[in-house]
Amino acid sequence: MENTQRRVGVIGGTRIPFCRNNTAYADVGNFGMSVKVLGALVERFGLHGVELGEVAMGAVIKHSSDWNLAREALLSSGLAPTTPGITTARACGTSLDNAIIIANKIAAGQIEAGIAGGSDTTSDVPIVYGTRLRKRLLAMNRAKTPLDKLKAALRGFSFSELKPSFPGVAEPRTGKSMGDHCEQMAKEWKIGREAQDRLALDSHHKLAAAYDAGFFEDLLVPFRGLRRDGFLRPDTTLEKLAALKPAFDRSSGHGTLTAGNSTGLSDGAAAVLLASEDWAARRGLKVQAYLRDAEVAAVDFVHGEGLLMAPTIAVPRMLARQGLTLQDFDYYEIHEAFAAQVLCTLRAWESVDYCKQRLGLDAAFGSIDPAKLNVHGSSLAVGHPFAATGARIIATLAKMLEQKGSGRGLISICTAGGMGVTAILERP
């Protein structure tokens, strides 16, 4: 196979407003939301009947019937039915991962264009039953005669088997939720409550200002009566945020994570179109920015590392490969899973000890200009449907770089399972 490396352009993206679970999208599900954003992307860029090289979509919480989510959604999107689809999941990094998948295929010359995205719902969740009932139903299915089926159904039956099980957000290896783990990180890095609340407040104010300025007019398609994100609270204050009780560490008296400085359970979807320069030029489409590089890392959170600290490792690796420093960026998009996670990441990069001992650097990685961080708000104000966040960030950052005319942006996303997905967008 010919070894080629082509520049990968971000043409643009779209999303539906993100909203709280059990509200506007409660009965839509991942398939419906995925169809909506893919269809909107097809409309925006005139892709009706067009065969793309790949559509990579994902969802973290999904029904077993959605195993083929990307393919089924694209078949209802207006794209040519000869377009392949792949369904993926890497928790909160899913759609950024999908962009990496598509970009790598374009860079290698395997495809010319593709779509990356994701959706998630915590409203329409899969409800399952315990092992005993599952084995009982399988035994009934294997039984040959009605009498044998009846025996399999009744033998040793207990009504407790009918108790359903809902999907949890706890880490299987530790039994602790992501919020519990982040509380530990906040204590380790001495991140106080006021700093977390202030970052959350800034996120809401920045997002509100972006809406007022019309920034999202071409990025967001109204859906189910929503035209703005359901989490946005432009009138919130530090006093209101300070009045909220701890959401995870409720008993020690030292909990700092609250519903105000943590992302809430969300429903939503987003997608972005990536392409080679030649393909975009042939269709008369402009490239907003280029996906220059990406990196994924993981930490040993089971044995003491912070669950959400993997981006602190991935970013230095990626920048070293590109000959860049942390200060060589015009914008920083650090996913606000929790305000504490963002602040822990920044503090770690400023720590000489951490950077020398854990990252193998000669000095601290350094600080960033707060004015360049999450300029139009991020997940605390927007919401965080797990698999949709990466595509939302790519589309937002690519537009920012296009508006600026040139520059470079850093994307950093922490994920469940102790992983981090990072990328660089640039516009020469």
PDB file of N, CA and C in Angstrom, residues 225-324:
ATOM      1  N   GLY A 225     -38.238  21.506  19.963  1.00  0.00           N
ATOM      2  CA  GLY A 225     -38.575  22.763  20.605  1.00  0.00           C
ATOM      3  C   GLY A 225     -37.418  23.475  21.278  1.00  0.00           C
ATOM      4  N   LEU A 226     -36.231  22.878  21.267  1.00  0.00           N
ATOM      5  CA  LEU A 226     -35.065  23.503  21.897  1.00  0.00           C
ATOM      6  C   LEU A 226     -34.230  24.236  20.863  1.00  0.00           C
ATOM      7  N   ARG A 227     -33.792  25.420  21.232  1.00  0.00           N
ATOM      8  CA  ARG A 227     -32.890  26.200  20.399  1.00  0.00           C
ATOM      9  C   ARG A 227     -31.591  26.537  21.121  1.00  0.00           C
ATOM     10  N   ARG A 228     -31.568  26.264  22.413  1.00  0.00           N
ATOM     11  CA  ARG A 228     -30.368  26.461  23.225  1.00  0.00           C
ATOM     12  C   ARG A 228     -30.205  25.260  24.149  1.00  0.00           C
ATOM     13  N   ASP A 229     -29.012  25.100  24.663  1.00  0.00           N
ATOM     14  CA  ASP A 229     -28.738  23.982  25.557  1.00  0.00           C
ATOM     15  C   ASP A 229     -29.519  24.116  26.855  1.00  0.00           C
ATOM     16  N   GLY A 230     -30.079  23.000  27.295  1.00  0.00           N
ATOM     17  CA  GLY A 230     -30.945  23.016  28.460  1.00  0.00           C
ATOM     18  C   GLY A 230     -30.233  23.220  29.780  1.00  0.00           C
ATOM     19  N   PHE A 231     -28.910  23.128  29.790  1.00  0.00           N
ATOM     20  CA  PHE A 231     -28.154  23.310  31.030  1.00  0.00           C
ATOM     21  C   PHE A 231     -27.741  24.757  31.255  1.00  0.00           C
ATOM     22  N   LEU A 232     -27.828  25.568  30.225  1.00  0.00           N
ATOM     23  CA  LEU A 232     -27.327  26.937  30.309  1.00  0.00           C
ATOM     24  C   LEU A 232     -28.089  27.742  31.362  1.00  0.00           C
ATOM     25  N   ARG A 233     -27.355  28.361  32.267  1.00  0.00           N
ATOM     26  CA  ARG A 233     -27.907  29.212  33.320  1.00  0.00           C
ATOM     27  C   ARG A 233     -27.178  30.558  33.287  1.00  0.00           C
ATOM     28  N   PRO A 234     -27.576  31.452  32.368  1.00  0.00           N
ATOM     29  CA  PRO A 234     -26.846  32.722  32.240  1.00  0.00           C
ATOM     30  C   PRO A 234     -26.976  33.616  33.459  1.00  0.00           C
ATOM     31  N   ASP A 235     -28.006  33.365  34.285  1.00  0.00           N
ATOM     32  CA  ASP A 235     -28.221  34.223  35.451  1.00  0.00           C
ATOM     33  C   ASP A 235     -27.643  33.641  36.737  1.00  0.00           C
ATOM     34  N   THR A 236     -26.898  32.547  36.636  1.00  0.00           N
ATOM     35  CA  THR A 236     -26.328  31.968  37.849  1.00  0.00           C
ATOM     36  C   THR A 236     -25.254  32.886  38.418  1.00  0.00           C
ATOM     37  N   THR A 237     -25.003  32.746  39.703  1.00  0.00           N
ATOM     38  CA  THR A 237     -24.017  33.566  40.403  1.00  0.00           C
ATOM     39  C   THR A 237     -23.162  32.677  41.299  1.00  0.00           C
ATOM     40  N   LEU A 238     -22.064  33.246  41.770  1.00  0.00           N
ATOM     41  CA  LEU A 238     -21.237  32.494  42.707  1.00  0.00           C
ATOM     42  C   LEU A 238     -22.008  32.169  43.972  1.00  0.00           C
ATOM     43  N   GLU A 239     -22.898  33.074  44.377  1.00  0.00           N
ATOM     44  CA  GLU A 239     -23.684  32.847  45.587  1.00  0.00           C
ATOM     45  C   GLU A 239     -24.632  31.664  45.395  1.00  0.00           C
ATOM     46  N   LYS A 240     -25.253  31.578  44.236  1.00  0.00           N
ATOM     47  CA  LYS A 240     -26.152  30.454  43.958  1.00  0.00           C
ATOM     48  C   LYS A 240     -25.367  29.141  43.913  1.00  0.00           C
ATOM     49  N   LEU A 241     -24.214  29.165  43.274  1.00  0.00           N
ATOM     50  CA  LEU A 241     -23.398  27.962  43.182  1.00  0.00           C
ATOM     51  C   LEU A 241     -22.881  27.548  44.560  1.00  0.00           C
ATOM     52  N   ALA A 242     -22.530  28.524  45.377  1.00  0.00           N
ATOM     53  CA  ALA A 242     -21.992  28.228  46.705  1.00  0.00           C
ATOM     54  C   ALA A 242     -23.042  27.625  47.626  1.00  0.00           C
ATOM     55  N   ALA A 243     -24.309  27.852  47.318  1.00  0.00           N
ATOM     56  CA  ALA A 243     -25.386  27.353  48.172  1.00  0.00           C
ATOM     57  C   ALA A 243     -25.683  25.872  47.943  1.00  0.00           C
ATOM     58  N   LEU A 244     -25.147  25.308  46.878  1.00  0.00           N
ATOM     59  CA  LEU A 244     -25.417  23.906  46.563  1.00  0.00           C
ATOM     60  C   LEU A 244     -24.626  22.978  47.479  1.00  0.00           C
ATOM     61  N   LYS A 245     -25.230  21.864  47.824  1.00  0.00           N
ATOM     62  CA  LYS A 245     -24.585  20.896  48.705  1.00  0.00           C
ATOM     63  C   LYS A 245     -23.690  19.959  47.893  1.00  0.00           C
ATOM     64  N   PRO A 246     -22.687  19.366  48.540  1.00  0.00           N
ATOM     65  CA  PRO A 246     -21.826  18.401  47.837  1.00  0.00           C
ATOM     66  C   PRO A 246     -22.650  17.269  47.234  1.00  0.00           C
ATOM     67  N   ALA A 247     -22.268  16.847  46.045  1.00  0.00           N
ATOM     68  CA  ALA A 247     -23.034  15.824  45.324  1.00  0.00           C
ATOM     69  C   ALA A 247     -22.478  14.423  45.524  1.00  0.00           C
ATOM     70  N   PHE A 248     -21.227  14.321  45.931  1.00  0.00           N
ATOM     71  CA  PHE A 248     -20.597  12.996  46.028  1.00  0.00           C
ATOM     72  C   PHE A 248     -20.117  12.715  47.456  1.00  0.00           C
ATOM     73  N   ASP A 249     -19.204  13.532  47.951  1.00  0.00           N
ATOM     74  CA  ASP A 249     -18.734  13.375  49.330  1.00  0.00           C
ATOM     75  C   ASP A 249     -19.665  14.171  50.243  1.00  0.00           C
ATOM     76  N   ARG A 250     -20.731  13.515  50.680  1.00  0.00           N
ATOM     77  CA  ARG A 250     -21.750  14.200  51.462  1.00  0.00           C
ATOM     78  C   ARG A 250     -21.529  14.105  52.967  1.00  0.00           C
ATOM     79  N   SER A 251     -20.647  13.217  53.398  1.00  0.00           N
ATOM     80  CA  SER A 251     -20.559  12.921  54.830  1.00  0.00           C
ATOM     81  C   SER A 251     -19.333  13.495  55.538  1.00  0.00           C
ATOM     82  N   SER A 252     -18.239  13.712  54.807  1.00  0.00           N
ATOM     83  CA  SER A 252     -17.004  14.108  55.482  1.00  0.00           C
ATOM     84  C   SER A 252     -16.964  15.571  55.878  1.00  0.00           C
ATOM     85  N   GLY A 253     -17.809  16.373  55.231  1.00  0.00           N
ATOM     86  CA  GLY A 253     -17.755  17.806  55.459  1.00  0.00           C
ATOM     87  C   GLY A 253     -16.717  18.507  54.609  1.00  0.00           C
ATOM     88  N   HIS A 254     -16.039  17.749  53.749  1.00  0.00           N
ATOM     89  CA  HIS A 254     -14.996  18.333  52.907  1.00  0.00           C
ATOM     90  C   HIS A 254     -15.278  18.158  51.412  1.00  0.00           C
ATOM     91  N   GLY A 255     -16.464  17.716  51.053  1.00  0.00           N
ATOM     92  CA  GLY A 255     -16.795  17.548  49.650  1.00  0.00           C
ATOM     93  C   GLY A 255     -16.875  18.883  48.931  1.00  0.00           C
ATOM     94  N   THR A 256     -16.337  18.942  47.716  1.00  0.00           N
ATOM     95  CA  THR A 256     -16.332  20.197  46.959  1.00  0.00           C
ATOM     96  C   THR A 256     -17.042  20.107  45.619  1.00  0.00           C
ATOM     97  N   LEU A 257     -17.333  18.898  45.153  1.00  0.00           N
ATOM     98  CA  LEU A 257     -18.032  18.739  43.873  1.00  0.00           C
ATOM     99  C   LEU A 257     -19.531  18.794  44.102  1.00  0.00           C
ATOM    100  N   THR A 258     -20.202  19.637  43.334  1.00  0.00           N
ATOM    101  CA  THR A 258     -21.641  19.819  43.465  1.00  0.00           C
ATOM    102  C   THR A 258     -22.315  19.656  42.103  1.00  0.00           C
ATOM    103  N   ALA A 259     -23.640  19.722  42.106  1.00  0.00           N
ATOM    104  CA  ALA A 259     -24.373  19.682  40.842  1.00  0.00           C
ATOM    105  C   ALA A 259     -24.061  20.900  39.983  1.00  0.00           C
ATOM    106  N   GLY A 260     -23.573  21.962  40.598  1.00  0.00           N
ATOM    107  CA  GLY A 260     -23.262  23.175  39.839  1.00  0.00           C
ATOM    108  C   GLY A 260     -21.909  23.170  39.185  1.00  0.00           C
ATOM    109  N   ASN A 261     -20.939  22.465  39.761  1.00  0.00           N
ATOM    110  CA  ASN A 261     -19.595  22.440  39.154  1.00  0.00           C
ATOM    111  C   ASN A 261     -19.245  21.068  38.590  1.00  0.00           C
ATOM    112  N   SER A 262     -20.278  20.249  38.358  1.00  0.00           N
ATOM    113  CA  SER A 262     -20.131  18.943  37.705  1.00  0.00           C
ATOM    114  C   SER A 262     -21.126  18.867  36.561  1.00  0.00           C
ATOM    115  N   THR A 263     -20.801  18.113  35.526  1.00  0.00           N
ATOM    116  CA  THR A 263     -21.755  17.973  34.428  1.00  0.00           C
ATOM    117  C   THR A 263     -22.916  17.082  34.851  1.00  0.00           C
ATOM    118  N   GLY A 264     -24.103  17.425  34.372  1.00  0.00           N
ATOM    119  CA  GLY A 264     -25.288  16.637  34.679  1.00  0.00           C
ATOM    120  C   GLY A 264     -25.534  15.566  33.636  1.00  0.00           C
ATOM    121  N   LEU A 265     -26.408  14.623  33.971  1.00  0.00           N
ATOM    122  CA  LEU A 265     -26.767  13.571  33.020  1.00  0.00           C
ATOM    123  C   LEU A 265     -27.493  14.199  31.831  1.00  0.00           C
ATOM    124  N   SER A 266     -27.012  13.883  30.624  1.00  0.00           N
ATOM    125  CA  SER A 266     -27.402  14.637  29.436  1.00  0.00           C
ATOM    126  C   SER A 266     -27.849  13.740  28.286  1.00  0.00           C
ATOM    127  N   ASP A 267     -28.648  14.334  27.400  1.00  0.00           N
ATOM    128  CA  ASP A 267     -29.030  13.719  26.139  1.00  0.00           C
ATOM    129  C   ASP A 267     -28.600  14.655  25.011  1.00  0.00           C
ATOM    130  N   GLY A 268     -28.098  14.083  23.916  1.00  0.00           N
ATOM    131  CA  GLY A 268     -27.715  14.919  22.790  1.00  0.00           C
ATOM    132  C   GLY A 268     -26.875  14.173  21.777  1.00  0.00           C
ATOM    133  N   ALA A 269     -26.565  14.842  20.672  1.00  0.00           N
ATOM    134  CA  ALA A 269     -25.773  14.245  19.602  1.00  0.00           C
ATOM    135  C   ALA A 269     -25.061  15.343  18.819  1.00  0.00           C
ATOM    136  N   ALA A 270     -23.926  14.956  18.203  1.00  0.00           N
ATOM    137  CA  ALA A 270     -23.142  15.892  17.402  1.00  0.00           C
ATOM    138  C   ALA A 270     -22.372  15.116  16.342  1.00  0.00           C
ATOM    139  N   ALA A 271     -22.023  15.800  15.253  1.00  0.00           N
ATOM    140  CA  ALA A 271     -21.261  15.155  14.179  1.00  0.00           C
ATOM    141  C   ALA A 271     -20.448  16.206  13.437  1.00  0.00           C
ATOM    142  N   VAL A 272     -19.358  15.761  12.805  1.00  0.00           N
ATOM    143  CA  VAL A 272     -18.479  16.663  12.074  1.00  0.00           C
ATOM    144  C   VAL A 272     -18.030  15.989  10.782  1.00  0.00           C
ATOM    145  N   LEU A 273     -17.889  16.784   9.720  1.00  0.00           N
ATOM    146  CA  LEU A 273     -17.459  16.297   8.414  1.00  0.00           C
ATOM    147  C   LEU A 273     -15.971  16.563   8.237  1.00  0.00           C
ATOM    148  N   LEU A 274     -15.220  15.504   7.894  1.00  0.00           N
ATOM    149  CA  LEU A 274     -13.787  15.592   7.638  1.00  0.00           C
ATOM    150  C   LEU A 274     -13.516  15.172   6.196  1.00  0.00           C
ATOM    151  N   ALA A 275     -12.488  15.753   5.589  1.00  0.00           N
ATOM    152  CA  ALA A 275     -12.222  15.431   4.180  1.00  0.00           C
ATOM    153  C   ALA A 275     -10.813  15.807   3.778  1.00  0.00           C
ATOM    154  N   SER A 276     -10.369  15.224   2.681  1.00  0.00           N
ATOM    155  CA  SER A 276      -9.115  15.656   2.067  1.00  0.00           C
ATOM    156  C   SER A 276      -9.343  17.008   1.401  1.00  0.00           C
ATOM    157  N   GLU A 277      -8.264  17.725   1.162  1.00  0.00           N
ATOM    158  CA  GLU A 277      -8.372  19.035   0.524  1.00  0.00           C
ATOM    159  C   GLU A 277      -8.928  18.909  -0.897  1.00  0.00           C
ATOM    160  N   ASP A 278      -8.515  17.881  -1.615  1.00  0.00           N
ATOM    161  CA  ASP A 278      -8.988  17.702  -2.988  1.00  0.00           C
ATOM    162  C   ASP A 278     -10.485  17.449  -3.022  1.00  0.00           C
ATOM    163  N   TRP A 279     -10.962  16.580  -2.132  1.00  0.00           N
ATOM    164  CA  TRP A 279     -12.394  16.279  -2.103  1.00  0.00           C
ATOM    165  C   TRP A 279     -13.198  17.532  -1.788  1.00  0.00           C
ATOM    166  N   ALA A 280     -12.735  18.294  -0.815  1.00  0.00           N
ATOM    167  CA  ALA A 280     -13.446  19.523  -0.440  1.00  0.00           C
ATOM    168  C   ALA A 280     -13.460  20.513  -1.605  1.00  0.00           C
ATOM    169  N   ALA A 281     -12.331  20.652  -2.277  1.00  0.00           N
ATOM    170  CA  ALA A 281     -12.250  21.595  -3.393  1.00  0.00           C
ATOM    171  C   ALA A 281     -13.182  21.187  -4.525  1.00  0.00           C
ATOM    172  N   ARG A 282     -13.255  19.882  -4.809  1.00  0.00           N
ATOM    173  CA  ARG A 282     -14.134  19.423  -5.893  1.00  0.00           C
ATOM    174  C   ARG A 282     -15.600  19.718  -5.585  1.00  0.00           C
ATOM    175  N   ARG A 283     -15.969  19.737  -4.338  1.00  0.00           N
ATOM    176  CA  ARG A 283     -17.355  19.996  -3.969  1.00  0.00           C
ATOM    177  C   ARG A 283     -17.597  21.455  -3.599  1.00  0.00           C
ATOM    178  N   GLY A 284     -16.581  22.278  -3.714  1.00  0.00           N
ATOM    179  CA  GLY A 284     -16.729  23.695  -3.410  1.00  0.00           C
ATOM    180  C   GLY A 284     -16.895  23.973  -1.933  1.00  0.00           C
ATOM    181  N   LEU A 285     -16.319  23.137  -1.094  1.00  0.00           N
ATOM    182  CA  LEU A 285     -16.422  23.301   0.353  1.00  0.00           C
ATOM    183  C   LEU A 285     -15.118  23.854   0.913  1.00  0.00           C
ATOM    184  N   LYS A 286     -15.222  24.743   1.898  1.00  0.00           N
ATOM    185  CA  LYS A 286     -14.049  25.334   2.516  1.00  0.00           C
ATOM    186  C   LYS A 286     -13.594  24.495   3.709  1.00  0.00           C
ATOM    187  N   VAL A 287     -12.302  24.456   3.906  1.00  0.00           N
ATOM    188  CA  VAL A 287     -11.727  23.808   5.078  1.00  0.00           C
ATOM    189  C   VAL A 287     -11.621  24.837   6.196  1.00  0.00           C
ATOM    190  N   GLN A 288     -12.237  24.541   7.340  1.00  0.00           N
ATOM    191  CA  GLN A 288     -12.168  25.467   8.467  1.00  0.00           C
ATOM    192  C   GLN A 288     -10.840  25.354   9.211  1.00  0.00           C
ATOM    193  N   ALA A 289     -10.371  24.128   9.379  1.00  0.00           N
ATOM    194  CA  ALA A 289      -9.125  23.878  10.102  1.00  0.00           C
ATOM    195  C   ALA A 289      -8.640  22.484   9.722  1.00  0.00           C
ATOM    196  N   TYR A 290      -7.438  22.153  10.150  1.00  0.00           N
ATOM    197  CA  TYR A 290      -6.867  20.837   9.869  1.00  0.00           C
ATOM    198  C   TYR A 290      -6.609  20.091  11.174  1.00  0.00           C
ATOM    199  N   LEU A 291      -6.911  18.795  11.150  1.00  0.00           N
ATOM    200  CA  LEU A 291      -6.603  17.941  12.287  1.00  0.00           C
ATOM    201  C   LEU A 291      -5.146  17.484  12.132  1.00  0.00           C
ATOM    202  N   ARG A 292      -4.283  18.043  12.949  1.00  0.00           N
ATOM    203  CA  ARG A 292      -2.837  17.841  12.755  1.00  0.00           C
ATOM    204  C   ARG A 292      -2.322  16.568  13.421  1.00  0.00           C
ATOM    205  N   ASP A 293      -2.788  16.288  14.631  1.00  0.00           N
ATOM    206  CA  ASP A 293      -2.271  15.125  15.340  1.00  0.00           C
ATOM    207  C   ASP A 293      -3.225  14.782  16.472  1.00  0.00           C
ATOM    208  N   ALA A 294      -3.023  13.603  17.053  1.00  0.00           N
ATOM    209  CA  ALA A 294      -3.856  13.146  18.166  1.00  0.00           C
ATOM    210  C   ALA A 294      -3.053  12.183  19.020  1.00  0.00           C
ATOM    211  N   GLU A 295      -3.481  11.999  20.245  1.00  0.00           N
ATOM    212  CA  GLU A 295      -2.798  11.095  21.177  1.00  0.00           C
ATOM    213  C   GLU A 295      -3.801  10.597  22.216  1.00  0.00           C
ATOM    214  N   VAL A 296      -3.657   9.330  22.578  1.00  0.00           N
ATOM    215  CA  VAL A 296      -4.472   8.715  23.620  1.00  0.00           C
ATOM    216  C   VAL A 296      -3.554   8.154  24.688  1.00  0.00           C
ATOM    217  N   ALA A 297      -3.921   8.303  25.950  1.00  0.00           N
ATOM    218  CA  ALA A 297      -3.127   7.773  27.052  1.00  0.00           C
ATOM    219  C   ALA A 297      -4.054   7.183  28.107  1.00  0.00           C
ATOM    220  N   ALA A 298      -3.466   6.439  29.029  1.00  0.00           N
ATOM    221  CA  ALA A 298      -4.227   5.843  30.119  1.00  0.00           C
ATOM    222  C   ALA A 298      -3.399   5.880  31.397  1.00  0.00           C
ATOM    223  N   VAL A 299      -4.094   5.886  32.539  1.00  0.00           N
ATOM    224  CA  VAL A 299      -3.428   5.894  33.840  1.00  0.00           C
ATOM    225  C   VAL A 299      -3.851   4.668  34.648  1.00  0.00           C
ATOM    226  N   ASP A 300      -3.062   4.325  35.641  1.00  0.00           N
ATOM    227  CA  ASP A 300      -3.356   3.194  36.518  1.00  0.00           C
ATOM    228  C   ASP A 300      -4.170   3.693  37.704  1.00  0.00           C
ATOM    229  N   PHE A 301      -5.423   4.036  37.444  1.00  0.00           N
ATOM    230  CA  PHE A 301      -6.266   4.606  38.495  1.00  0.00           C
ATOM    231  C   PHE A 301      -6.615   3.603  39.582  1.00  0.00           C
ATOM    232  N   VAL A 302      -6.578   2.322  39.257  1.00  0.00           N
ATOM    233  CA  VAL A 302      -6.901   1.292  40.248  1.00  0.00           C
ATOM    234  C   VAL A 302      -5.891   1.317  41.393  1.00  0.00           C
ATOM    235  N   HIS A 303      -4.652   1.679  41.077  1.00  0.00           N
ATOM    236  CA  HIS A 303      -3.592   1.678  42.085  1.00  0.00           C
ATOM    237  C   HIS A 303      -3.151   3.089  42.452  1.00  0.00           C
ATOM    238  N   GLY A 304      -4.061   4.038  42.372  1.00  0.00           N
ATOM    239  CA  GLY A 304      -3.797   5.336  42.986  1.00  0.00           C
ATOM    240  C   GLY A 304      -3.725   6.549  42.098  1.00  0.00           C
ATOM    241  N   GLU A 305      -3.527   6.397  40.797  1.00  0.00           N
ATOM    242  CA  GLU A 305      -3.503   7.591  39.946  1.00  0.00           C
ATOM    243  C   GLU A 305      -4.912   8.153  39.789  1.00  0.00           C
ATOM    244  N   GLY A 306      -4.995   9.442  39.559  1.00  0.00           N
ATOM    245  CA  GLY A 306      -6.295  10.072  39.382  1.00  0.00           C
ATOM    246  C   GLY A 306      -6.999   9.563  38.139  1.00  0.00           C
ATOM    247  N   LEU A 307      -8.246   9.174  38.280  1.00  0.00           N
ATOM    248  CA  LEU A 307      -9.008   8.574  37.184  1.00  0.00           C
ATOM    249  C   LEU A 307      -9.001   9.437  35.927  1.00  0.00           C
ATOM    250  N   LEU A 308      -9.081  10.748  36.101  1.00  0.00           N
ATOM    251  CA  LEU A 308      -9.275  11.651  34.962  1.00  0.00           C
ATOM    252  C   LEU A 308      -8.016  12.433  34.605  1.00  0.00           C
ATOM    253  N   MET A 309      -6.852  11.887  34.961  1.00  0.00           N
ATOM    254  CA  MET A 309      -5.594  12.602  34.743  1.00  0.00           C
ATOM    255  C   MET A 309      -4.846  12.168  33.485  1.00  0.00           C
ATOM    256  N   ALA A 310      -5.387  11.248  32.721  1.00  0.00           N
ATOM    257  CA  ALA A 310      -4.671  10.764  31.536  1.00  0.00           C
ATOM    258  C   ALA A 310      -4.348  11.859  30.518  1.00  0.00           C
ATOM    259  N   PRO A 311      -5.205  12.887  30.340  1.00  0.00           N
ATOM    260  CA  PRO A 311      -4.818  13.937  29.385  1.00  0.00           C
ATOM    261  C   PRO A 311      -3.522  14.651  29.758  1.00  0.00           C
ATOM    262  N   THR A 312      -3.186  14.674  31.051  1.00  0.00           N
ATOM    263  CA  THR A 312      -1.935  15.329  31.438  1.00  0.00           C
ATOM    264  C   THR A 312      -0.737  14.597  30.854  1.00  0.00           C
ATOM    265  N   ILE A 313      -0.920  13.323  30.515  1.00  0.00           N
ATOM    266  CA  ILE A 313       0.144  12.517  29.924  1.00  0.00           C
ATOM    267  C   ILE A 313       0.079  12.569  28.398  1.00  0.00           C
ATOM    268  N   ALA A 314      -1.137  12.488  27.855  1.00  0.00           N
ATOM    269  CA  ALA A 314      -1.301  12.452  26.399  1.00  0.00           C
ATOM    270  C   ALA A 314      -0.841  13.740  25.735  1.00  0.00           C
ATOM    271  N   VAL A 315      -1.168  14.879  26.322  1.00  0.00           N
ATOM    272  CA  VAL A 315      -0.839  16.164  25.688  1.00  0.00           C
ATOM    273  C   VAL A 315       0.671  16.368  25.566  1.00  0.00           C
ATOM    274  N   PRO A 316       1.463  16.184  26.624  1.00  0.00           N
ATOM    275  CA  PRO A 316       2.918  16.358  26.455  1.00  0.00           C
ATOM    276  C   PRO A 316       3.531  15.417  25.421  1.00  0.00           C
ATOM    277  N   ARG A 317       3.047  14.179  25.350  1.00  0.00           N
ATOM    278  CA  ARG A 317       3.552  13.254  24.336  1.00  0.00           C
ATOM    279  C   ARG A 317       3.291  13.797  22.935  1.00  0.00           C
ATOM    280  N   MET A 318       2.056  14.251  22.728  1.00  0.00           N
ATOM    281  CA  MET A 318       1.661  14.735  21.414  1.00  0.00           C
ATOM    282  C   MET A 318       2.443  15.990  21.029  1.00  0.00           C
ATOM    283  N   LEU A 319       2.597  16.896  21.978  1.00  0.00           N
ATOM    284  CA  LEU A 319       3.298  18.142  21.679  1.00  0.00           C
ATOM    285  C   LEU A 319       4.790  17.906  21.444  1.00  0.00           C
ATOM    286  N   ALA A 320       5.370  16.957  22.175  1.00  0.00           N
ATOM    287  CA  ALA A 320       6.783  16.644  21.954  1.00  0.00           C
ATOM    288  C   ALA A 320       7.002  16.110  20.540  1.00  0.00           C
ATOM    289  N   ARG A 321       6.075  15.290  20.070  1.00  0.00           N
ATOM    290  CA  ARG A 321       6.182  14.741  18.721  1.00  0.00           C
ATOM    291  C   ARG A 321       6.099  15.847  17.665  1.00  0.00           C
ATOM    292  N   GLN A 322       5.347  16.898  17.972  1.00  0.00           N
ATOM    293  CA  GLN A 322       5.157  17.981  17.010  1.00  0.00           C
ATOM    294  C   GLN A 322       6.117  19.148  17.223  1.00  0.00           C
ATOM    295  N   GLY A 323       6.964  19.052  18.245  1.00  0.00           N
ATOM    296  CA  GLY A 323       7.894  20.144  18.508  1.00  0.00           C
ATOM    297  C   GLY A 323       7.213  21.397  19.022  1.00  0.00           C
ATOM    298  N   LEU A 324       6.131  21.218  19.780  1.00  0.00           N
ATOM    299  CA  LEU A 324       5.358  22.339  20.302  1.00  0.00           C
ATOM    300  C   LEU A 324       5.444  22.396  21.822  1.00  0.00           C
TER     301      LEU A 324
END
